[in-house]
Coordinates of C-alpha atoms in Angstrom, one line a residue:
M481 CA -8.8 227.9 -115.0
N482 CA -7.2 226.1 -118.0
L483 CA -6.7 222.3 -118.0
R484 CA -3.9 222.2 -120.5
K485 CA -1.9 224.9 -118.8
T486 CA -2.4 223.2 -115.4
A487 CA -1.3 219.9 -116.8
N488 CA 1.9 221.5 -118.2
E489 CA 2.7 222.9 -114.8
R490 CA 2.4 219.7 -112.7
I491 CA 1.3 216.1 -112.8
L492 CA -2.5 215.9 -112.4
L493 CA -4.3 213.2 -110.5
L494 CA -7.2 211.5 -112.3
D495 CA -9.9 209.7 -110.5
G496 CA -10.3 205.9 -110.4
A497 CA -13.0 203.4 -111.4
M498 CA -16.7 204.2 -111.4
G499 CA -18.0 200.6 -111.5
T500 CA -15.8 199.4 -108.6
M501 CA -17.1 202.3 -106.4
V502 CA -20.7 201.5 -107.3
Q503 CA -20.2 197.9 -106.2
N504 CA -18.6 199.1 -103.0
L505 CA -21.6 201.4 -102.2
I506 CA -24.3 199.1 -103.6
P507 CA -23.0 195.5 -103.2
G508 CA -24.4 193.2 -105.9
H509 CA -25.6 196.1 -108.1
K510 CA -26.6 194.6 -111.5
G511 CA -28.1 197.7 -113.3
I512 CA -26.8 200.0 -116.0
T513 CA -24.1 202.1 -114.3
D514 CA -24.8 205.2 -116.5
L515 CA -28.5 205.1 -115.6
M516 CA -27.6 205.8 -112.0
N517 CA -27.0 209.5 -113.1
I518 CA -30.8 209.6 -113.2
E519 CA -32.0 207.0 -110.7
K520 CA -29.4 207.3 -108.0
P521 CA -27.6 210.7 -108.5
D522 CA -26.7 210.9 -104.8
V523 CA -24.6 207.7 -105.2
I524 CA -22.7 209.1 -108.3
R525 CA -22.2 212.4 -106.4
E526 CA -20.8 210.6 -103.5
I527 CA -18.3 208.7 -105.7
H528 CA -17.1 212.0 -107.2
R529 CA -16.9 213.5 -103.7
R530 CA -14.7 210.6 -102.5
Y531 CA -12.3 211.0 -105.4
L532 CA -12.1 214.8 -104.9
E533 CA -11.5 214.3 -101.2
A534 CA -8.7 211.8 -102.2
G535 CA -7.1 214.7 -104.2
A536 CA -8.2 214.1 -107.7
D537 CA -7.7 217.1 -110.0
I538 CA -9.8 215.5 -112.8
I539 CA -13.0 213.6 -112.3
T540 CA -14.7 211.7 -115.2
T541 CA -18.4 211.7 -115.9
N542 CA -20.4 208.6 -115.5
T543 CA -21.2 208.4 -119.2
F544 CA -18.9 205.7 -120.5
S545 CA -21.6 204.0 -122.5
S546 CA -24.1 206.9 -122.9
Q547 CA -24.4 206.8 -126.7
Q548 CA -27.1 205.3 -129.0
I549 CA -25.2 202.2 -130.1
S550 CA -24.6 200.9 -126.5
M551 CA -27.9 202.2 -125.1
R552 CA -30.0 200.6 -127.9
E553 CA -29.3 197.3 -126.3
F554 CA -31.3 198.4 -123.3
G555 CA -34.0 200.3 -125.1
M556 CA -32.6 203.6 -123.9
Q557 CA -31.5 205.1 -127.2
D558 CA -33.9 208.0 -126.8
R559 CA -32.5 209.0 -123.4
I560 CA -29.0 210.1 -124.6
R561 CA -29.4 213.7 -123.8
E562 CA -31.0 213.0 -120.4
L563 CA -28.2 210.6 -119.4
N564 CA -25.3 212.8 -120.4
L565 CA -26.8 216.0 -119.1
A566 CA -27.4 214.3 -115.7
G567 CA -23.9 212.9 -115.7
V568 CA -22.0 216.0 -116.5
G569 CA -24.3 218.1 -114.2
I570 CA -23.5 216.0 -111.2
A571 CA -19.7 216.1 -111.9
R572 CA -19.6 219.8 -112.9
K573 CA -21.4 221.0 -109.8
I574 CA -19.3 219.1 -107.3
A575 CA -16.0 219.9 -109.1
D576 CA -16.9 223.6 -109.0
E577 CA -17.7 223.3 -105.3
Y578 CA -14.2 222.0 -104.6
T579 CA -12.5 224.6 -106.8
A580 CA -14.4 227.3 -104.9
R581 CA -13.0 226.0 -101.6
N582 CA -9.4 226.2 -102.9
S583 CA -8.8 228.1 -106.1
R584 CA -5.1 227.1 -106.1
K585 CA -6.2 223.6 -106.8
P586 CA -8.8 223.8 -109.6
R587 CA -10.8 220.7 -110.3
F588 CA -11.7 219.6 -113.8
V589 CA -14.3 217.5 -115.5
A590 CA -13.6 215.1 -118.3
G591 CA -16.5 213.7 -120.3
S592 CA -16.0 209.9 -120.5
V593 CA -16.6 208.4 -123.9
G594 CA -16.0 204.6 -124.1
P595 CA -16.1 202.1 -127.0
T596 CA -19.2 200.4 -128.3
T597 CA -19.9 196.9 -129.6
R598 CA -19.2 198.1 -133.2
M599 CA -15.7 198.3 -134.7
A600 CA -15.1 200.4 -137.7
T601 CA -11.9 198.4 -138.5
A602 CA -14.0 195.3 -139.0
E603 CA -17.2 196.7 -140.4
G604 CA -16.0 199.6 -142.6
R605 CA -17.5 202.9 -143.6
T606 CA -21.1 202.2 -142.5
A607 CA -20.0 201.5 -138.9
Y608 CA -17.6 204.5 -139.0
L609 CA -20.5 206.9 -139.9
A610 CA -22.8 205.3 -137.3
L611 CA -20.1 205.6 -134.6
R612 CA -19.3 209.2 -135.6
D613 CA -23.0 210.3 -135.4
A614 CA -23.6 208.5 -132.1
Y615 CA -20.5 210.0 -130.5
Q616 CA -21.3 213.5 -131.8
E617 CA -24.7 213.3 -130.2
Q618 CA -23.2 212.4 -126.9
M619 CA -20.3 214.8 -127.1
E620 CA -22.5 217.8 -127.9
V621 CA -24.4 217.3 -124.7
L622 CA -21.2 216.8 -122.6
I623 CA -19.7 220.0 -124.1
E624 CA -22.9 221.9 -123.6
G625 CA -23.0 220.7 -120.0
G626 CA -19.6 222.2 -119.2
V627 CA -16.9 219.5 -119.4
D628 CA -13.3 220.7 -119.6
A629 CA -12.3 217.8 -121.9
I630 CA -13.6 214.9 -123.8
L631 CA -11.9 211.7 -122.8
I632 CA -12.1 209.1 -125.5
E633 CA -11.0 206.1 -123.4
T634 CA -10.4 202.3 -123.6
I635 CA -9.6 202.6 -127.3
L636 CA -9.6 199.1 -128.8
D637 CA -9.8 200.0 -132.5
M638 CA -8.1 203.1 -134.1
E639 CA -10.7 203.6 -136.9
S640 CA -13.5 203.8 -134.2
A641 CA -11.3 206.2 -132.2
E642 CA -10.9 208.4 -135.3
A643 CA -14.7 208.4 -135.7
A644 CA -14.9 209.7 -132.1
C645 CA -12.2 212.3 -132.8
E646 CA -14.0 213.5 -135.8
A647 CA -17.3 213.6 -133.8
A648 CA -15.5 215.7 -131.1
R649 CA -14.3 218.2 -133.7
Y650 CA -17.8 218.6 -135.1
A651 CA -19.4 218.8 -131.6
M652 CA -16.9 221.4 -130.5
E653 CA -17.6 223.5 -133.5
K654 CA -21.3 223.3 -133.0
V655 CA -21.4 224.1 -129.4
S656 CA -18.4 226.6 -129.2
K657 CA -20.5 229.7 -129.6
S658 CA -22.9 228.9 -126.8
R659 CA -19.9 228.0 -124.5
T660 CA -18.2 231.3 -125.3
E661 CA -21.4 233.2 -124.5
R662 CA -21.4 231.5 -121.1
G663 CA -17.8 232.4 -120.4
L664 CA -16.5 228.8 -120.7
G665 CA -13.1 228.0 -122.1
P666 CA -12.0 225.6 -124.8
V667 CA -12.6 221.9 -124.6
E668 CA -9.6 219.7 -124.7
L669 CA -9.4 216.2 -126.3
M670 CA -7.8 213.3 -124.5
L671 CA -7.1 209.8 -126.0
S672 CA -6.4 206.7 -124.0
M673 CA -5.8 203.3 -125.5
T674 CA -6.1 199.8 -123.9
L675 CA -3.5 197.1 -124.7
A676 CA -4.5 193.5 -125.2
N677 CA -1.4 191.9 -123.6
N678 CA 2.1 192.8 -122.3
S679 CA 4.0 191.2 -125.2
D680 CA 3.5 193.4 -128.2
G681 CA 1.9 196.7 -127.0
K682 CA -1.0 196.4 -129.4
T683 CA -4.8 196.6 -129.0
Y684 CA -7.2 193.7 -129.7
S685 CA -7.6 194.9 -133.2
G686 CA -3.8 195.0 -133.8
H687 CA -3.2 198.8 -133.5
S688 CA -0.1 200.1 -131.9
M689 CA 0.9 203.1 -129.9
D690 CA 2.4 204.6 -133.1
D691 CA -1.1 204.5 -134.5
L692 CA -2.4 206.3 -131.5
I693 CA 0.3 209.0 -131.8
R694 CA -0.6 209.5 -135.5
L695 CA -4.2 210.0 -134.6
A696 CA -3.4 212.4 -131.9
D697 CA -1.2 214.5 -134.2
K698 CA -4.0 214.6 -136.8
Y699 CA -6.5 216.0 -134.3
D700 CA -4.1 218.0 -132.2
V701 CA -5.2 216.3 -128.9
M702 CA -4.0 217.4 -125.5
S703 CA -3.0 214.0 -124.2
V704 CA -2.4 210.4 -125.2
G705 CA -2.2 207.5 -122.8
L706 CA -3.0 204.0 -121.7
N707 CA -5.7 202.8 -119.4
C708 CA -7.2 199.5 -118.2
S709 CA -5.0 196.8 -119.8
F710 CA -3.2 194.4 -117.4
G711 CA -2.0 196.2 -114.4
A712 CA 0.3 199.0 -113.2
E713 CA 3.6 197.2 -113.2
Q714 CA 3.2 195.7 -116.6
M715 CA 2.0 199.0 -118.1
V716 CA 5.0 201.0 -117.0
P717 CA 7.4 200.1 -119.9
F718 CA 4.7 200.9 -122.4
V719 CA 4.0 204.3 -120.9
Q720 CA 7.8 205.0 -121.0
E721 CA 7.9 204.1 -124.6
L722 CA 4.9 206.3 -125.4
A723 CA 6.4 209.2 -123.5
A724 CA 9.6 208.8 -125.5
K725 CA 7.8 208.9 -128.8
T726 CA 5.4 211.8 -128.3
S727 CA 5.6 215.5 -127.4
R728 CA 2.1 215.5 -126.2
L729 CA 1.0 215.2 -122.6
V730 CA 1.0 211.5 -121.4
S731 CA -1.6 209.8 -119.2
A732 CA -1.7 206.5 -117.5
Y733 CA -4.5 204.9 -115.4
P734 CA -4.1 201.1 -115.2
N735 CA -6.2 198.4 -113.6
A736 CA -5.4 197.2 -110.1
G737 CA -3.9 194.1 -111.7
L738 CA -6.1 191.5 -113.3
P739 CA -9.3 190.2 -111.7
D740 CA -9.7 186.7 -110.3
A741 CA -12.5 184.3 -111.2
N742 CA -14.8 186.2 -108.8
G743 CA -14.0 189.6 -110.3
N744 CA -11.8 190.7 -107.4
Y745 CA -8.6 192.7 -107.8
A746 CA -5.8 191.6 -105.5
Q747 CA -3.3 194.5 -106.0
T748 CA -3.4 196.8 -103.0
P749 CA -3.3 200.6 -103.2
D750 CA 0.3 200.5 -101.9
L751 CA 1.5 198.0 -104.5
F752 CA -0.3 199.9 -107.3
T753 CA 1.3 203.2 -106.3
R754 CA 4.8 201.7 -105.9
A755 CA 4.5 200.2 -109.4
L756 CA 3.8 203.7 -110.9
L757 CA 6.5 205.5 -108.9
P758 CA 9.2 205.4 -111.7
L759 CA 6.9 207.2 -114.0
V760 CA 6.2 209.9 -111.5
R761 CA 9.8 210.2 -110.3
N762 CA 11.1 210.6 -113.9
R763 CA 8.2 212.8 -115.0
Q764 CA 7.3 210.4 -117.8
L765 CA 3.6 211.2 -117.5
D766 CA 1.5 214.2 -116.9
I767 CA -1.8 212.7 -115.8
V768 CA -2.1 209.6 -113.6
G769 CA -5.0 207.7 -112.0
G770 CA -6.7 204.3 -111.8
C771 CA -9.0 202.1 -113.9
C772 CA -10.9 198.9 -113.1
G773 CA -10.5 197.7 -109.5
T774 CA -9.3 201.0 -108.1
T775 CA -11.1 203.2 -105.5
D776 CA -10.6 206.5 -103.7
E777 CA -8.0 204.8 -101.5
Y778 CA -5.8 204.0 -104.6
I779 CA -6.1 207.7 -105.7
R780 CA -5.3 209.0 -102.3
C781 CA -2.2 206.7 -102.1
L782 CA -1.2 207.7 -105.6
G783 CA -1.6 211.4 -104.8
S784 CA 1.0 211.0 -102.0
L785 CA 3.6 210.7 -104.7
L786 CA 2.7 214.0 -106.4

């Protein structure tokens, strides 16, 4: 079971939003989403199950903010190992259950690694090293726990993303022996950037897709892509541009449009899917899914195209 090989053979379906699904299952939830790996594991398992039932080939761990910099704000900086082991354990177990049911459709787990409140571009070397160390601590646990890939997502700042890539390289080197002894394969690296608006194709810190491609080439990542941003229809031309510029696998998982004043997303699963149809029809991406506002219904609808 090899993620890169499978993604080269066919378009893979990624899951959708975690936070949206938590709100659907626990209306009004105000807690730390990552903490639910420990406090409400059955809810996180049910979210993964719904995405797998919808046809997802890849599910992402509920660990978007599970590193010291983000968790220090909640006094949880000493629970990094616990949070990540719980998150990857839930995802790995249910993904393997679905693979066992149908070996012709293997299910993969990507370790979700999101941005923090620190930006190396603005703060310099000190922030870079702090980010690298925090990410490495998180990634070592995710890799030890059995992820198939590390997904560095919602990239807002390329220097911070490089700190994450360097951390991934160190983490993979440190844990590789124990993974080999357990019969686990190599861990892939995936990068996904978030654009600030639909006019210039840049992040909030002013970095471009060309910067993303250069970083991907430096670290030999499996895939580059775009997520979150401003909605499926508006993202399409940028994904097409990215696909034309890189030889790497391309991913796209946009928001269900932009939220209104109450935080609701108006774009329906059908509209979301129709917007992404050109990318699928022309094979201008290799991995497709959903971000903020999407649920298992979006992924099921999207999967009907594949």
